[in-house]
Short mmCIF file of C-alpha atoms in Angstrom, two decimals:
data_model
loop_
_atom_site.label_atom_id
_atom_site.label_comp_id
_atom_site.label_asym_id
_atom_site.label_seq_id
_atom_site.Cartn_x
_atom_site.Cartn_y
_atom_site.Cartn_z
CA GLY J 212 231.67 63.63 -21.35
CA GLU J 213 234.14 61.75 -19.21
CA ASN J 214 233.11 58.17 -18.53
CA VAL J 215 234.55 54.93 -17.12
CA GLU J 216 232.89 51.66 -17.93
CA GLN J 217 233.58 48.66 -15.72
CA HIS J 218 232.83 45.02 -16.27
CA PRO J 219 231.56 42.67 -14.92
CA SER J 220 229.23 43.99 -12.36
CA THR J 221 229.40 40.83 -10.31
CA LEU J 222 231.97 38.08 -10.33
CA SER J 223 232.05 34.84 -8.37
CA VAL J 224 235.18 32.69 -8.23
CA GLN J 225 236.31 29.67 -6.33
CA GLU J 226 238.97 30.25 -3.65
CA GLY J 227 242.36 30.00 -5.21
CA ASP J 228 241.22 30.96 -8.65
CA SER J 229 242.00 34.19 -10.40
CA ALA J 230 239.70 37.22 -10.85
CA VAL J 231 239.90 39.81 -13.56
CA ILE J 232 238.02 43.13 -13.70
CA LYS J 233 238.18 45.38 -16.73
CA CYS J 234 237.67 49.10 -17.21
CA THR J 235 237.52 51.37 -20.25
CA TYR J 236 237.92 55.17 -20.04
CA SER J 237 236.87 57.84 -22.48
CA ASP J 238 239.14 60.78 -21.72
CA SER J 239 242.36 60.38 -23.63
CA ALA J 240 244.08 62.87 -21.31
CA SER J 241 243.65 60.48 -18.33
CA ASN J 242 247.00 59.56 -16.94
CA TYR J 243 246.43 58.06 -13.48
CA PHE J 244 244.38 55.00 -12.70
CA PRO J 245 243.76 53.86 -9.10
CA TRP J 246 241.82 50.86 -7.90
CA TYR J 247 239.79 50.79 -4.74
CA LYS J 248 238.30 47.99 -2.61
CA GLN J 249 235.14 48.90 -0.67
CA GLU J 250 233.91 46.60 2.11
CA LEU J 251 230.41 46.84 3.45
CA GLY J 252 229.96 49.99 5.56
CA LYS J 253 233.44 51.32 4.79
CA GLY J 254 234.98 53.93 2.52
CA PRO J 255 236.97 52.93 -0.49
CA GLN J 256 240.52 51.72 0.20
CA LEU J 257 243.27 52.15 -2.37
CA ILE J 258 244.75 48.74 -3.42
CA ILE J 259 246.91 49.58 -6.34
CA ASP J 260 247.39 52.29 -8.93
CA ILE J 261 249.14 52.79 -12.22
CA ARG J 262 250.33 55.82 -14.20
CA SER J 263 250.17 56.18 -17.96
CA ASN J 264 253.97 55.86 -18.44
CA VAL J 265 253.79 52.22 -17.18
CA GLY J 266 252.08 49.27 -18.80
CA GLU J 267 251.93 47.01 -15.85
CA LYS J 268 252.32 47.06 -12.07
CA LYS J 269 252.23 44.18 -9.53
CA ASP J 270 251.91 44.08 -5.77
CA GLN J 271 251.97 40.52 -4.46
CA ARG J 272 248.70 38.92 -5.52
CA ILE J 273 247.36 41.98 -7.30
CA ALA J 274 248.37 43.40 -10.67
CA VAL J 275 247.10 46.10 -12.97
CA THR J 276 247.68 46.39 -16.67
CA LEU J 277 247.14 49.47 -18.83
CA ASN J 278 246.68 49.66 -22.59
CA LYS J 279 246.66 53.36 -23.47
CA THR J 280 245.95 52.82 -27.13
CA ALA J 281 242.72 50.98 -26.41
CA LYS J 282 242.01 53.09 -23.28
CA HIS J 283 241.61 49.81 -21.26
CA PHE J 284 242.95 48.92 -17.86
CA SER J 285 242.48 45.83 -15.88
CA LEU J 286 242.76 44.43 -12.31
CA HIS J 287 244.06 40.95 -11.83
CA ILE J 288 243.81 39.18 -8.49
CA THR J 289 245.50 35.74 -8.23
CA GLU J 290 245.06 33.09 -5.64
CA THR J 291 241.89 34.65 -4.39
CA GLN J 292 240.90 34.34 -0.70
CA PRO J 293 237.52 34.81 1.03
CA GLU J 294 238.70 38.18 2.38
CA ASP J 295 239.10 39.45 -1.17
CA SER J 296 235.25 39.46 -1.33
CA ALA J 297 234.16 43.21 -1.66
CA VAL J 298 233.20 45.74 -4.25
CA TYR J 299 236.00 46.94 -6.49
CA PHE J 300 236.06 50.24 -8.25
CA CYS J 301 238.34 51.53 -10.98
CA ALA J 302 238.92 55.19 -11.47
CA ALA J 303 240.59 57.48 -14.02
CA THR J 304 241.88 61.04 -13.74
CA THR J 305 244.21 63.58 -15.21
CA THR J 306 246.98 65.08 -13.00
CA SER J 307 246.02 68.56 -14.13
CA GLY J 308 243.28 70.94 -13.27
CA THR J 309 240.85 69.64 -10.70
CA TYR J 310 242.21 66.16 -10.61
CA LYS J 311 238.73 64.71 -10.02
CA TYR J 312 238.31 60.93 -10.09
CA ILE J 313 235.85 59.42 -12.55
CA PHE J 314 234.79 56.10 -11.05
CA GLY J 315 233.43 53.00 -12.66
CA THR J 316 230.18 51.46 -11.47
CA GLY J 317 231.86 48.73 -9.38
CA THR J 318 232.36 45.01 -9.41
CA ARG J 319 230.93 42.93 -6.59
CA LEU J 320 233.53 40.08 -6.17
CA LYS J 321 232.48 36.97 -4.24
CA VAL J 322 235.20 34.43 -3.45
CA LEU J 323 233.61 31.07 -2.66
CA ALA J 324 235.25 28.90 -0.04
CA GLU K 184 243.16 53.08 8.09
CA THR K 185 243.72 56.27 6.03
CA GLY K 186 243.61 58.77 8.86
CA VAL K 187 240.72 60.56 7.19
CA THR K 188 237.73 60.95 9.54
CA GLN K 189 234.19 61.97 8.88
CA SER K 190 231.27 62.89 11.11
CA PRO K 191 228.50 62.06 11.74
CA THR K 192 228.57 58.41 10.58
CA HIS K 193 224.83 58.31 9.96
CA LEU K 194 222.11 60.97 9.60
CA ILE K 195 218.41 61.15 8.99
CA LYS K 196 216.79 64.23 7.67
CA THR K 197 213.49 65.22 6.05
CA ARG K 198 212.94 66.91 2.70
CA GLY K 199 213.63 70.65 2.75
CA GLN K 200 216.01 70.53 5.65
CA GLN K 201 219.64 71.51 5.59
CA VAL K 202 222.64 69.28 6.57
CA THR K 203 226.34 69.77 7.38
CA LEU K 204 228.82 66.97 7.05
CA ARG K 205 232.44 67.20 8.29
CA CYS K 206 235.74 65.78 7.24
CA SER K 207 239.18 65.84 8.82
CA SER K 208 241.94 65.25 6.27
CA GLN K 209 244.94 62.98 6.79
CA SER K 210 247.96 64.71 8.50
CA GLY K 211 249.94 66.65 5.93
CA HIS K 212 247.25 66.77 3.32
CA ASN K 213 245.95 70.16 2.11
CA THR K 214 243.31 69.02 -0.38
CA VAL K 215 239.83 67.58 0.31
CA SER K 216 237.50 66.21 -2.33
CA TRP K 217 233.84 65.30 -1.76
CA TYR K 218 231.98 62.54 -3.53
CA GLN K 219 228.42 61.33 -3.43
CA GLN K 220 227.90 57.51 -3.68
CA ALA K 221 224.34 56.32 -4.37
CA LEU K 222 223.49 52.75 -3.50
CA GLY K 223 225.07 50.37 -5.96
CA GLN K 224 226.93 53.09 -7.82
CA GLY K 225 230.43 54.47 -8.00
CA PRO K 226 231.28 57.71 -6.21
CA GLN K 227 230.35 60.92 -8.11
CA PHE K 228 232.59 64.01 -7.68
CA ILE K 229 230.91 66.98 -6.02
CA PHE K 230 233.84 69.41 -5.52
CA GLN K 231 237.37 69.78 -4.33
CA TYR K 232 239.02 72.25 -1.90
CA TYR K 233 242.63 73.16 -2.13
CA ARG K 234 244.17 75.51 0.47
CA GLU K 235 240.68 76.82 1.48
CA GLU K 236 239.59 77.66 -2.09
CA GLU K 237 237.19 75.60 -4.35
CA ASN K 238 239.27 73.94 -7.04
CA GLY K 239 236.67 72.40 -9.34
CA ARG K 240 233.10 71.28 -9.19
CA GLY K 241 231.11 68.37 -10.57
CA ASN K 242 227.57 68.32 -11.93
CA PHE K 243 225.85 69.25 -8.61
CA PRO K 244 223.48 72.20 -8.03
CA PRO K 245 224.42 75.27 -6.03
CA ARG K 246 222.60 73.95 -2.98
CA PHE K 247 225.64 71.79 -2.52
CA SER K 248 228.38 74.01 -1.00
CA GLY K 249 231.47 73.61 1.01
CA LEU K 250 234.24 75.06 3.10
CA GLN K 251 237.78 74.35 3.93
CA PHE K 252 239.35 75.62 7.10
CA PRO K 253 242.95 76.69 7.83
CA ASN K 254 243.65 73.25 9.34
CA TYR K 255 242.46 71.79 6.02
CA SER K 256 239.42 70.15 7.51
CA SER K 257 236.27 70.60 5.40
CA GLU K 258 232.49 70.82 5.54
CA LEU K 259 229.87 69.88 2.94
CA ASN K 260 226.57 71.72 3.26
CA VAL K 261 223.44 70.69 1.45
CA ASN K 262 220.35 72.96 1.52
CA ALA K 263 216.74 72.16 0.62
CA LEU K 264 217.35 68.37 0.90
CA GLU K 265 215.60 66.11 -1.66
CA LEU K 266 214.86 62.43 -1.43
CA ASP K 267 217.51 61.75 -4.16
CA ASP K 268 220.16 63.23 -1.84
CA SER K 269 220.02 59.98 0.16
CA ALA K 270 223.49 58.54 -0.28
CA LEU K 271 226.86 57.81 1.27
CA TYR K 272 229.00 61.03 1.23
CA LEU K 273 232.64 60.45 1.06
CA CYS K 274 235.53 62.84 1.52
CA ALA K 275 239.05 62.16 0.37
CA SER K 276 242.24 63.93 1.24
CA SER K 277 245.34 64.34 -0.87
CA LEU K 278 248.45 66.49 -1.19
CA ASP K 279 248.56 69.60 -3.39
CA GLY K 280 245.52 68.52 -5.37
CA VAL K 281 247.33 65.97 -7.47
CA GLY K 282 248.35 63.23 -4.91
CA THR K 283 246.54 60.03 -4.54
CA GLN K 284 243.22 60.44 -2.83
CA TYR K 285 242.56 58.61 0.42
CA PHE K 286 238.97 58.19 1.56
CA GLY K 287 237.27 58.41 4.84
CA PRO K 288 234.59 55.96 5.97
CA GLY K 289 231.72 58.18 4.79
CA THR K 290 228.54 59.67 6.16
CA ARG K 291 225.33 57.88 5.28
CA LEU K 292 222.54 60.37 4.72
CA LEU K 293 218.89 59.30 4.54
CA VAL K 294 216.35 61.89 3.46
CA LEU K 295 212.70 61.08 4.27
#
């Protein structure tokens, strides 16, 4: 069935360093890949997304890369700050039919000051 | 803030009871999706409503049901509650079923 694997489950970095979170999806029909940040007690907040016709997208300190052949996509955060500490989820979906999101299991990022 | 609101924020029920959770979608959005997020896990898709009709369902039993109203707000109903139903229930609104989904803050349900 449809599945998204996410690694690592926890990640600790020093403030100012970079963080990379990787996801692999199983459904080759997936064509939209959003990333969400979830802080304690809150709902997931969209931080960046990418569509399958693009290999990379950047928004200030955040970037996402997509390798359709390998069915991999990754989140890159540069110059990390303590406020980046949260749980990050990747998701994959197809823009047809129900358009349900299949989420990864999450990565808890800790940025150490 | 996404403009998606959910009520109540927290709820405690006992096994066998029924619960209704509510969601108001972001202005202009006509699609609501519901997800269940167990502790330490990613959200799991329950079902989606588009223009008041169910538009797909995940692997959840029939005791999970929903409604969408003409103003596109939505309800999630769960009958015969089980301990494993304890989770954060999230709704997400989007446009025309294919737009980016924006999540509300969730309702945390505890079943004792």
